[in-house]
Amino acid sequence: MTPFLAIRDLRTTFHTRQGVVRAVDGVDLDVMPGECLGVVGESGSGKSVTFLSVLGLVKPPGRIESGQIRFDGRDLARLTPTELRAVRGRDIAMTMQDALTALNPALRVEEQIVETILAHDRLPRLAARSKALDMLRLLGIPDPERRIRDYPHQFSGGMRQRVMIAIALACRPRLLIADEPTTALDVTIQAQVLDLIAAMRRDLGMSVVLISHNLGVVAEHCDRVALMYAGQVVETGPTRAIIDRPRHPYTQGLLRSMPVLSDLDRPLVPIPGQVPSLVDLAPECRFLPRCGQAAPECRREIPLLSMGEAHAARCIRVAA
Amino acid sequence: MSPLRLAERLLQLIPVLLGITVIVFFMMSLTPGDPVELMLGDARATPELRESLRRDMGLDKPVHERFVLFLGNAASGEFGMSFHHRRPVSQVIWERVPATVELTLASMTIALVAGILLGVLAAVRRDGWIDRVATVTSLVGVSMPGFWFGILLILLFAVTLGILPASGRIDYAGEVPFVTGLLLVDTLLAGRLDSFLDALRHLILPATTLGLAMAALLMRVTRSAMIEALAQDYVTFAEAKGLSRARILFRHALKNALIPTVTAAAIETGTLLGGNMIVETVFGWPGLGRLVVEGIFTRNYPLVQAAVLLYAITYVLLNLCADLLYATFNPRVRL
Ligand SMILES: Nc1ncnc2c1ncn2[C@@H]1O[C@H](COP(=O)(O)OP(=O)(O)OP(=O)(O)O)[C@@H](O)[C@H]1O
Ligand SMILES: [Mg+2]
């Protein structure tokens, strides 16, 4: 099957006073039609920047240095601003990490959803409005006729998240990029929102990229998982394979640091150390300083090594 | 805002206005010297005349009675006679109000349009040449004294180039029937395009002079507010929705950036009221500001008193407008 979205060797940097921050450094990712891909990694690993790059939303001092973003037979990195605008929101939609800051505080929800529809469809205003109401209803927002007149700050955190998702889905995109849709929410609401996204994916037949800190959340909802570390994909594969046979020490560490319902007495082991600075990276495995299994061979650039079954990891132990 | 809330805000103004009235009244009665002597100056007057003037002005009564009288009169818009004009003060003032309103509105329009547009442009093309030129211009604009800038404009456009008039509101031949008192409106109502253009030509220099400092300030406020707004998540989300650049700039970013701009504009309007006096004097503009300046020189106390009160009330009302505007732009504020 050909991928729906194929990211190849994407490099995005930020030119800061401290030096060049290599936020995304040679990322390859595929999203298949209808699938849910989970992208997991610690804070600062480059998850958001990768997908902001896909939509051409990286702002100065950041810029895409190189790479391909193939979507629908086109390279998104080569599109003109007008062409790109037609893709955003219509073919690929994205939700932001925090709905409170992503929604404009000065505009009514009605305007923020209707403008999205009108940006892509030639519709009378009233038709766009009723489409907007349908969307809010679909996402389980009570009394949408009244709530659509409200401003974002008048909603609760969970409802605000739903509003943002409603806006993103308003044009029935073929791919939804959900950037940590649940981080700002409490646990019960988290589950509701994730189930909602899963339901939307089924109903609208779209693909989803679910970005998260939490491997557990991703494992539950995604067909495939990609783990990111310091701007690179360090392991990728079918969810089952990753959970059952993690090959990268980082993935293994994440799994050890995750609470497991069936075994609540198991001690949680956090990964010691911290993510390296993304400025002046040495040509070696980026996880080396934190790795318990490091060897002298790790002091070189290590490619993603395949283990079959579309399972690959960026670790010398794969070859062994 | 609900009508009830508005009524409440208006009621809150009453003590403020009362306080202003007290200050204006005592400011005048505490001025050293006998107002009658001051008003008459060197003019020769019989003691009987002085006495009758004193009685007309109510100066023979004790101060608290005079205050109650003043309050009652002020409430009914009655401020006594302007000795200088030999007509009621209220009449003299009302005649001059439209010219000042027209000048102030014109300079506010210039300041808002120029300040906001340049501010947005400077923010979007940050560190580009527009930004640099606008920033330097606004620095100069904020620090340059209004009368000096006015004289420069007169020298350049009226004296050297001779393309714009240096003083007055309209040519004698262009006069039109009085409807609103705003010449730009009245000339159009009278269907006189030639007079309209003439009035406009007269308005350009004084309005630019008066609006310059405000434009400069608004440009700087808008610029930094726009830069801040454009870095917000909601702008990225708006871009991710596929909206046009214009919509993102002028609806999403500007609606938020205007919150500080509106506040600054309201504060600056008070400065405009003061600036009126200077600009109207420099450009021979027949408005309230020049009337007050003349009133001060001719020691026309009833007139100055009434004008100061009018200025103060206008200022308070403008502040209320600013609050209302602030709430419109910032829905998180509940008045
Ligand atoms: N505007 C910027 N200027 C400089 N560096 C930046 C900028 N934006 C992002 N970065 C850097 O890019 C790296 C990746 O950031 P990114 O936001 O993609 O992380 P993330 O994986 O989404 O983390 P989180 O889980 O906290 O959202 C970070 O190390 C960050 O320092
Ligand atoms: Mg992120």
XYZ file of C-alpha atoms and ligand atoms in Angstrom:
687
model
C 0.000 0.000 0.000
C 1.368 3.443 -0.839
C 1.543 5.844 2.064
C -0.904 8.664 2.201
C 1.634 11.020 3.690
C 5.331 10.254 3.332
C 7.924 12.332 5.149
C 11.470 11.759 3.918
C 14.650 12.995 5.565
C 12.954 16.091 6.981
C 15.308 18.582 8.613
C 13.996 21.646 10.421
C 16.294 24.009 12.286
C 15.973 27.105 14.434
C 18.695 29.671 14.026
C 19.056 31.109 17.523
C 21.720 33.138 19.239
C 22.907 29.983 21.019
C 23.466 28.298 17.673
C 21.545 26.170 15.194
C 18.950 24.054 16.995
C 18.381 20.848 15.021
C 14.811 20.332 16.177
C 13.976 17.813 13.449
C 16.989 15.988 12.083
C 16.332 13.526 9.272
C 12.860 12.265 10.114
C 11.190 9.605 7.937
C 7.542 8.851 8.646
C 4.663 7.277 6.698
C 0.973 7.568 7.336
C -1.189 4.971 5.568
C -4.744 5.677 4.441
C -7.199 5.255 7.311
C -4.585 4.379 9.901
C -3.784 5.952 13.223
C -0.111 6.663 13.732
C 1.080 7.449 17.228
C 4.075 9.727 17.678
C 5.623 9.508 21.117
C 8.553 11.225 22.751
C 9.687 13.324 25.666
C 9.174 17.050 25.704
C 11.428 18.743 23.150
C 11.929 15.658 20.988
C 10.581 17.440 17.918
C 7.061 16.002 17.605
C 5.267 19.306 17.157
C 7.920 20.841 14.920
C 7.824 17.781 12.619
C 4.132 18.198 11.938
C 4.182 21.983 11.878
C 6.769 21.499 9.124
C 4.375 19.237 7.239
C 1.875 22.106 7.015
C 4.565 24.733 6.421
C 3.789 26.417 9.740
C 7.302 26.745 11.140
C 8.021 30.421 11.717
C 11.335 32.257 11.745
C 13.893 31.748 13.194
C 12.857 28.219 12.249
C 12.995 26.854 8.726
C 12.829 23.605 6.814
C 16.353 22.897 5.609
C 15.628 19.912 3.430
C 13.413 16.924 2.962
C 10.294 15.805 1.167
C 6.712 15.778 2.360
C 4.820 13.765 -0.235
C 1.067 14.001 -0.018
C -1.291 13.093 -2.833
C 1.551 12.929 -5.349
C 2.779 16.410 -4.431
C 5.667 17.603 -2.295
C 4.161 19.935 0.307
C 7.571 21.496 0.932
C 7.565 22.774 -2.669
C 4.045 24.234 -2.806
C 3.333 27.946 -3.169
C 1.688 29.636 -0.177
C -1.679 29.657 -1.978
C -1.492 25.957 -2.829
C -0.461 25.150 0.708
C -3.366 27.146 2.098
C -5.786 25.014 0.117
C -4.313 21.874 1.704
C -4.394 23.188 5.268
C -7.681 22.613 7.013
C -9.178 20.981 3.932
C -6.958 17.906 3.315
C -4.807 17.967 6.429
C -6.105 19.511 9.627
C -4.209 19.997 12.844
C -5.187 20.612 16.436
C -2.817 22.361 18.793
C -1.470 21.243 22.138
C -3.547 23.697 24.161
C -7.032 24.685 23.047
C -7.055 27.656 25.400
C -4.265 29.371 23.475
C -5.134 27.921 20.063
C -8.607 29.443 19.965
C -8.722 33.181 19.447
C -9.927 34.771 22.695
C -11.416 37.769 20.896
C -13.639 35.909 18.425
C -16.811 33.943 18.962
C -16.667 30.200 18.390
C -19.169 30.689 15.581
C -16.798 32.877 13.608
C -13.833 30.603 14.210
C -15.614 27.572 12.848
C -17.605 29.266 10.074
C -14.521 31.012 8.671
C -12.798 27.646 8.339
C -15.669 26.262 6.300
C -15.889 29.395 4.162
C -12.150 29.359 3.507
C -12.541 26.086 1.628
C -16.146 25.870 0.425
C -18.204 28.321 -1.560
C -21.250 28.268 0.650
C -23.811 30.789 1.805
C -23.078 31.956 5.347
C -26.176 30.321 6.746
C -25.309 26.961 5.230
C -21.818 27.228 6.720
C -23.358 28.063 10.070
C -25.621 25.037 10.042
C -22.639 22.890 9.059
C -20.805 24.349 12.035
C -23.717 23.497 14.326
C -23.751 19.927 12.985
C -20.071 19.638 13.764
C -20.481 20.895 17.335
C -23.393 18.491 17.831
C -21.327 15.623 16.426
C -18.635 16.357 18.995
C -21.157 16.227 21.812
C -21.285 19.863 22.764
C -24.616 20.405 24.504
C -26.940 23.158 23.312
C -24.829 24.134 20.300
C -27.323 26.764 19.086
C -26.553 28.786 22.177
C -22.941 27.814 22.784
C -21.868 28.758 19.257
C -22.401 32.395 20.255
C -19.955 32.056 23.163
C -16.309 32.987 23.360
C -13.653 30.315 24.016
C -13.096 31.377 27.629
C -16.718 30.557 28.404
C -16.115 26.833 27.809
C -14.645 24.262 30.169
C -11.287 22.712 29.250
C -12.812 19.540 27.823
C -15.473 21.417 25.872
C -12.860 23.796 24.509
C -10.856 20.820 23.271
C -13.984 19.537 21.531
C -14.551 22.940 19.956
C -11.009 22.925 18.594
C -11.473 19.424 17.205
C -14.819 20.470 15.697
C -13.047 23.326 13.922
C -10.291 21.041 12.671
C -12.823 18.512 11.376
C -15.228 21.084 9.929
C -14.038 20.505 6.358
C -13.864 16.720 6.760
C -10.087 16.472 6.306
C -8.496 13.226 5.133
C -5.797 13.491 7.770
C -6.058 14.858 11.287
C -2.892 15.692 13.162
C -3.841 15.791 16.832
C -0.994 17.346 18.824
C -1.311 16.119 22.402
C -5.091 16.428 22.393
C -5.376 15.455 26.030
C -2.406 16.874 27.912
C -4.321 19.790 29.381
C -7.283 17.659 30.485
C -8.087 15.520 33.489
C -8.146 11.767 33.110
C -11.856 11.080 32.510
C -12.130 13.872 29.967
C -8.927 12.616 28.312
C -10.566 9.278 27.630
C -13.701 10.953 26.276
C -11.746 13.117 23.869
C -9.630 10.216 22.635
C -12.703 8.037 22.095
C -14.254 10.920 20.213
C -11.271 11.177 17.887
C -11.396 7.417 17.341
C -15.105 7.630 16.512
C -14.530 10.514 14.108
C -11.778 8.549 12.413
C -14.184 5.669 11.819
C -17.085 7.869 10.737
C -15.120 10.163 8.457
C -12.715 7.477 7.276
C -9.730 9.680 7.906
C -6.168 9.003 8.983
C -4.991 10.300 12.329
C -1.591 11.217 13.686
C -1.818 11.171 17.450
C 1.040 12.994 19.136
C 1.574 12.244 22.802
C 4.005 12.014 25.693
C 2.213 8.938 26.786
C 3.028 5.617 25.165
C 0.083 4.038 26.976
C -2.459 6.388 25.393
C -0.962 5.823 21.974
C -0.771 2.059 22.361
C -4.478 1.939 23.062
C -5.551 3.962 20.034
C -2.948 3.568 17.310
C -2.130 0.950 14.700
C 1.480 2.000 14.467
C 3.824 3.947 16.693
C 6.887 6.090 16.022
C 9.140 7.050 18.913
C 11.067 10.269 18.652
C 14.170 11.234 20.530
C 16.196 14.438 20.098
C 14.810 15.236 16.661
C 15.008 11.719 15.246
C 12.740 8.717 14.940
C 14.435 6.061 17.073
C 11.963 3.230 16.693
C 8.903 2.627 14.581
C 6.618 -0.323 13.989
C 3.220 -1.876 14.580
C 1.964 -1.080 18.083
C 1.973 -4.723 19.188
C 5.523 -5.285 18.035
C 6.737 -2.165 19.828
C 5.030 -3.130 23.084
C 6.023 -6.785 22.950
C 9.513 -6.523 21.470
C 10.876 -3.011 21.974
C 14.387 -2.887 20.522
C 15.632 0.612 21.255
C 16.815 1.153 24.842
C 14.783 4.392 24.876
C 11.569 2.520 24.041
C 12.428 -0.093 26.636
C 13.016 2.656 29.159
C 9.697 4.327 28.361
C 7.867 1.033 28.789
C 9.573 0.453 32.146
C 8.538 3.916 33.291
C 4.884 3.293 32.388
C 2.340 2.104 34.928
C 0.764 -1.189 33.880
C -2.745 -1.928 35.123
C -2.172 -5.678 35.352
C 0.955 -5.238 37.424
C 0.543 -2.208 39.661
C 3.195 -3.414 42.120
C 5.933 -3.253 39.502
C 8.232 -0.333 40.357
C 8.270 2.550 37.875
C 11.773 3.207 36.601
C 12.270 6.638 35.101
C 14.983 6.991 32.441
C 17.951 8.707 34.088
C 19.577 11.763 32.523
C 18.077 14.235 30.105
C 17.652 14.994 26.421
C 20.900 16.348 24.902
C 21.120 19.905 23.667
C 20.108 20.046 20.008
C 22.920 22.483 19.244
C 26.312 20.988 18.247
C 25.229 17.371 18.221
C 28.090 14.900 17.990
C 27.958 12.261 15.205
C 26.940 9.460 17.529
C 23.847 7.813 18.959
C 21.862 10.593 20.643
C 20.705 8.328 23.426
C 24.271 7.306 24.258
C 24.698 9.384 27.445
C 21.535 7.861 28.956
C 21.880 4.359 27.593
C 22.586 1.458 29.966
C 23.737 -0.765 27.091
C 26.162 1.590 25.351
C 29.110 0.159 23.441
C 32.083 1.735 21.620
C 30.328 1.136 18.244
C 27.633 3.594 19.328
C 29.990 6.497 18.661
C 28.861 6.966 15.055
C 25.717 8.022 13.192
C 23.313 5.110 13.372
C 20.620 4.640 10.726
C 17.176 3.147 11.291
C 17.766 -0.590 10.999
C 14.897 -2.761 9.858
C 13.804 -5.932 11.650
C 11.113 -6.854 9.120
C 7.352 -6.462 9.712
C 7.904 -2.716 9.192
C 9.580 -2.655 12.578
C 12.834 -0.643 12.710
C 15.043 0.874 15.382
C 18.002 3.222 15.404
C 20.272 0.987 17.480
C 23.329 -1.144 16.714
C 21.800 -4.064 18.587
C 19.265 -4.578 15.785
C 21.990 -5.779 13.445
C 23.373 -8.156 16.013
C -23.126 45.362 27.617
C -26.724 45.407 28.794
C -28.637 48.725 28.846
C -28.940 48.326 32.614
C -25.181 48.090 32.999
C -24.772 51.135 30.773
C -27.217 53.114 32.904
C -25.227 52.073 35.962
C -21.996 53.282 34.377
C -23.642 56.592 33.519
C -24.903 56.963 37.091
C -21.377 56.376 38.332
C -20.358 59.449 36.375
C -22.502 61.752 38.530
C -20.123 61.971 41.509
C -17.190 62.433 39.120
C -18.904 65.281 37.342
C -19.935 66.831 40.659
C -16.333 66.722 41.803
C -15.161 68.361 38.605
C -17.740 71.112 39.056
C -16.561 71.785 42.576
C -12.955 72.043 41.417
C -13.817 74.335 38.520
C -15.909 76.568 40.755
C -13.337 76.950 43.494
C -10.496 77.290 41.032
C -12.166 80.468 39.924
C -13.237 81.801 43.288
C -9.771 81.189 44.724
C -8.062 83.142 41.962
C -6.445 86.106 43.659
C -7.931 89.491 43.014
C -11.416 90.728 42.464
C -12.815 89.113 39.332
C -14.705 92.258 38.481
C -11.541 94.343 38.631
C -9.697 91.726 36.630
C -12.388 91.557 34.023
C -12.681 95.275 33.653
C -8.935 95.651 33.611
C -7.974 99.173 32.818
C -11.366 100.028 31.412
C -12.859 103.038 33.060
C -16.032 102.186 34.863
C -18.202 103.948 37.351
C -18.583 102.436 40.796
C -22.264 101.869 39.971
C -21.310 99.842 36.923
C -18.882 97.772 38.988
C -21.569 97.183 41.574
C -24.151 96.087 39.045
C -21.653 93.786 37.361
C -20.830 92.321 40.738
C -24.535 91.701 41.353
C -25.029 90.212 37.858
C -22.240 87.766 38.481
C -23.681 86.986 41.906
C -20.444 88.016 43.588
C -22.269 89.875 46.354
C -23.535 86.582 47.814
C -21.609 84.281 50.188
C -19.543 81.522 48.620
C -21.804 78.547 49.417
C -24.812 80.324 47.926
C -22.778 81.144 44.890
C -21.815 77.500 44.523
C -25.415 76.297 44.626
C -26.283 78.967 42.113
C -23.365 77.949 39.892
C -24.394 74.304 40.113
C -27.955 75.074 39.115
C -26.856 77.261 36.272
C -24.252 74.808 35.074
C -26.846 72.037 35.046
C -29.043 74.130 32.781
C -26.056 75.115 30.623
C -26.161 78.699 31.821
C -22.818 80.339 32.542
C -23.627 84.017 32.575
C -22.573 86.689 30.166
C -19.342 86.918 28.272
C -18.407 90.484 28.991
C -16.056 90.530 26.075
C -18.584 89.301 23.527
C -21.609 90.948 25.172
C -23.495 87.681 24.707
C -24.266 84.668 26.896
C -21.223 82.453 27.438
C -23.123 79.325 26.441
C -23.973 80.863 23.080
C -20.389 81.910 22.398
C -19.125 78.448 23.303
C -21.652 76.451 21.311
C -20.763 78.432 18.217
C -17.188 77.295 18.491
C -17.796 73.665 19.381
C -18.412 72.303 15.836
C -15.093 73.618 14.515
C -13.226 71.911 17.331
C -15.221 68.706 16.993
C -14.467 68.623 13.279
C -10.758 69.218 13.817
C -10.531 66.656 16.602
C -12.435 63.996 14.677
C -10.282 64.611 11.605
C -7.041 64.311 13.527
C -8.287 61.214 15.350
C -9.170 59.653 12.023
C -5.738 60.470 10.644
C -4.063 59.159 13.778
C -6.089 55.938 13.916
C -5.802 55.121 10.223
C -2.140 56.061 9.868
C -1.097 54.728 13.278
C -2.820 51.370 12.951
C -1.934 50.774 9.293
C 1.709 51.677 9.780
C 1.821 49.690 13.005
C 0.490 46.590 11.265
C 2.830 47.044 8.299
C 5.827 47.580 10.553
C 4.969 44.453 12.533
C 4.453 42.289 9.458
C 7.616 43.535 7.762
C 9.494 43.544 11.018
C 12.983 45.055 10.672
C 12.275 45.829 7.017
C 12.589 49.351 5.655
C 8.955 50.269 6.376
C 9.514 49.281 9.993
C 12.685 51.340 10.276
C 11.240 54.440 8.611
C 8.031 54.210 10.635
C 9.893 53.715 13.899
C 12.146 56.711 13.348
C 9.214 58.842 12.180
C 7.200 57.922 15.216
C 10.070 58.748 17.551
C 10.289 62.171 15.949
C 6.501 62.471 15.975
C 6.202 61.750 19.669
C 8.958 64.133 20.688
C 8.285 67.051 18.348
C 6.324 69.966 19.848
C 2.987 70.366 18.043
C 3.230 74.095 17.414
C 6.672 73.718 15.870
C 5.542 70.948 13.542
C 2.530 73.105 12.626
C 4.741 76.040 11.724
C 6.981 73.760 9.641
C 3.948 72.520 7.739
C 2.743 76.060 7.153
C 6.153 77.103 5.878
C 6.390 74.152 3.527
C 2.861 73.697 2.192
C 1.406 77.189 2.525
C 4.347 79.533 2.118
C 6.876 77.705 -0.061
C 4.690 75.400 -2.141
C 1.526 77.457 -1.793
C -0.725 74.432 -2.237
C -2.607 74.484 1.066
C -4.120 77.361 3.057
C -2.355 78.387 6.248
C -5.326 79.382 8.346
C -9.092 79.461 8.705
C -11.726 76.816 7.991
C -13.073 77.783 4.583
C -12.833 80.568 2.036
C -15.345 83.346 2.458
C -16.933 82.561 -0.910
C -17.412 78.941 0.064
C -19.690 79.456 3.048
C -22.676 77.150 3.281
C -25.860 77.101 5.364
C -25.387 75.873 8.922
C -26.780 72.381 9.539
C -24.415 70.368 11.705
C -21.637 72.935 11.964
C -19.202 70.356 10.599
C -18.180 71.911 7.309
C -17.282 68.638 5.623
C -20.847 67.492 6.255
C -22.641 70.774 5.619
C -20.929 71.381 2.268
C -21.955 67.938 1.085
C -25.512 68.452 2.338
C -25.599 71.675 0.360
C -24.291 69.768 -2.665
C -21.257 72.046 -2.915
C -18.324 69.868 -3.890
C -16.064 72.876 -4.447
C -16.667 74.080 -0.886
C -16.200 70.566 0.444
C -12.781 70.323 -1.160
C -11.950 73.801 0.068
C -12.896 72.887 3.646
C -10.901 69.690 3.329
C -7.850 71.616 2.141
C -8.120 73.899 5.152
C -8.447 70.943 7.462
C -5.427 68.935 6.293
C -2.582 70.866 7.938
C -4.123 71.503 11.372
C -5.541 67.962 11.567
C -2.167 66.476 10.630
C -0.402 68.640 13.195
C -2.853 67.712 15.925
C -2.892 64.019 14.973
C 0.844 63.512 14.564
C 1.761 62.701 18.139
C -1.231 60.390 18.519
C -0.468 58.640 15.215
C 3.113 58.095 16.322
C 2.032 56.676 19.659
C -0.649 54.422 18.156
C 1.801 53.160 15.567
C 4.231 52.071 18.242
C 1.563 50.481 20.410
C -0.028 48.689 17.440
C 3.333 47.470 16.193
C 4.365 45.824 19.422
C 0.874 44.446 20.077
C 0.769 42.982 16.559
C 4.186 41.395 16.947
C 3.005 39.807 20.154
C -0.308 38.663 18.646
C 1.347 37.164 15.565
C 3.488 34.940 17.774
C 0.451 33.460 19.541
C -0.837 29.923 19.092
C -4.171 31.141 17.782
C -2.402 32.611 14.765
C -0.693 29.286 14.050
C -4.025 27.515 14.453
C -5.682 30.040 12.138
C -2.964 29.331 9.578
C -3.466 25.595 10.033
C -7.136 26.131 9.161
C -6.115 27.469 5.744
C -7.333 31.038 6.268
C -6.105 33.838 4.036
C -3.220 36.023 5.135
C -5.469 39.091 5.221
C -7.992 37.407 7.486
C -5.293 36.237 9.869
C -3.703 39.675 10.036
C -6.724 41.913 10.193
C -9.211 39.710 11.993
C -7.300 37.309 14.216
C -4.197 39.287 15.112
C -5.469 42.853 14.840
C -8.639 42.258 16.882
C -6.370 41.310 19.793
C -3.725 43.922 19.050
C -6.347 46.661 19.094
C -7.009 46.129 22.802
C -3.917 48.093 23.912
C -4.272 50.426 20.923
C -7.778 51.448 21.923
C -6.657 52.083 25.476
C -3.767 54.220 24.281
C -6.064 56.090 21.890
C -8.445 56.940 24.714
C -5.669 58.278 26.917
C -4.213 60.200 23.994
C -7.557 61.818 23.184
C -7.191 63.848 26.353
C -3.918 65.139 24.972
C -5.730 65.987 21.736
C -8.160 68.176 23.660
C -5.229 70.086 25.109
C -3.415 70.170 21.782
C -6.458 71.857 20.268
C -5.605 75.105 22.008
C -2.145 75.287 20.489
C -3.032 74.048 17.022
C -6.121 76.246 16.734
C -4.038 79.258 17.698
C -1.263 78.453 15.212
C -3.700 77.814 12.352
C -6.242 80.503 13.188
C -8.870 77.794 13.566
C -12.087 79.310 14.916
C -12.706 76.641 17.537
C -13.157 76.272 21.256
C -9.445 75.914 21.944
C -8.620 79.303 20.519
C -11.646 80.786 22.282
C -10.294 79.555 25.604
C -6.834 80.961 24.895
C -8.411 84.297 24.009
C -10.615 84.052 27.093
C -7.576 83.612 29.303
C -5.834 86.635 27.795
C -8.954 88.785 28.089
C -9.652 87.472 31.603
C -13.027 86.229 30.540
C -13.592 84.097 33.641
C -17.159 82.897 33.082
C -16.139 81.727 29.647
C -12.993 79.926 30.791
C -14.937 78.326 33.620
C -17.588 77.003 31.269
C -15.035 75.798 28.749
C -12.969 73.985 31.373
C -16.097 72.276 32.618
C -17.004 71.261 29.068
C -13.519 69.877 28.450
C -13.633 67.908 31.674
C -17.040 66.414 30.923
C -15.913 65.485 27.406
C -12.853 63.824 28.818
C -14.869 61.767 31.279
C -17.309 60.708 28.569
C -14.444 59.765 26.272
C -13.054 57.555 28.982
C -16.404 55.830 29.277
C -16.402 55.296 25.500
C -12.919 53.832 25.755
C -14.077 51.390 28.424
C -16.995 50.347 26.264
C -14.711 49.882 23.271
C -12.250 47.945 25.369
C -15.010 45.553 26.331
C -16.049 45.137 22.697
C -12.551 44.180 21.683
C -11.835 42.054 24.682
C -14.741 39.740 25.440
C -13.028 38.454 28.568
C -13.706 41.802 30.215
C -17.121 42.107 31.792
C -17.899 45.688 32.644
N 10.842 29.051 18.175
C 11.845 28.210 18.530
N 13.086 28.673 18.700
C 14.093 27.842 19.069
N 13.937 26.533 19.278
C 12.717 26.004 19.130
C 11.602 26.818 18.754
N 10.511 26.025 18.684
C 10.933 24.784 19.001
N 12.260 24.750 19.276
C 13.056 23.605 19.653
O 12.673 22.501 18.897
C 12.702 21.342 19.675
C 11.498 20.503 19.412
O 10.337 21.201 19.866
P 8.898 20.560 19.753
O 7.943 21.632 20.137
O 8.705 19.934 18.439
O 8.923 19.458 20.866
P 7.768 18.452 21.265
O 8.279 17.098 21.035
O 6.516 18.833 20.594
O 7.682 18.700 22.821
P 6.398 18.859 23.743
O 6.048 17.490 24.133
O 6.900 19.664 24.893
O 5.366 19.542 22.940
C 12.821 21.759 21.117
O 14.047 21.326 21.633
C 12.812 23.253 21.091
O 13.845 23.753 21.899
Mg 4.754 19.647 21.146
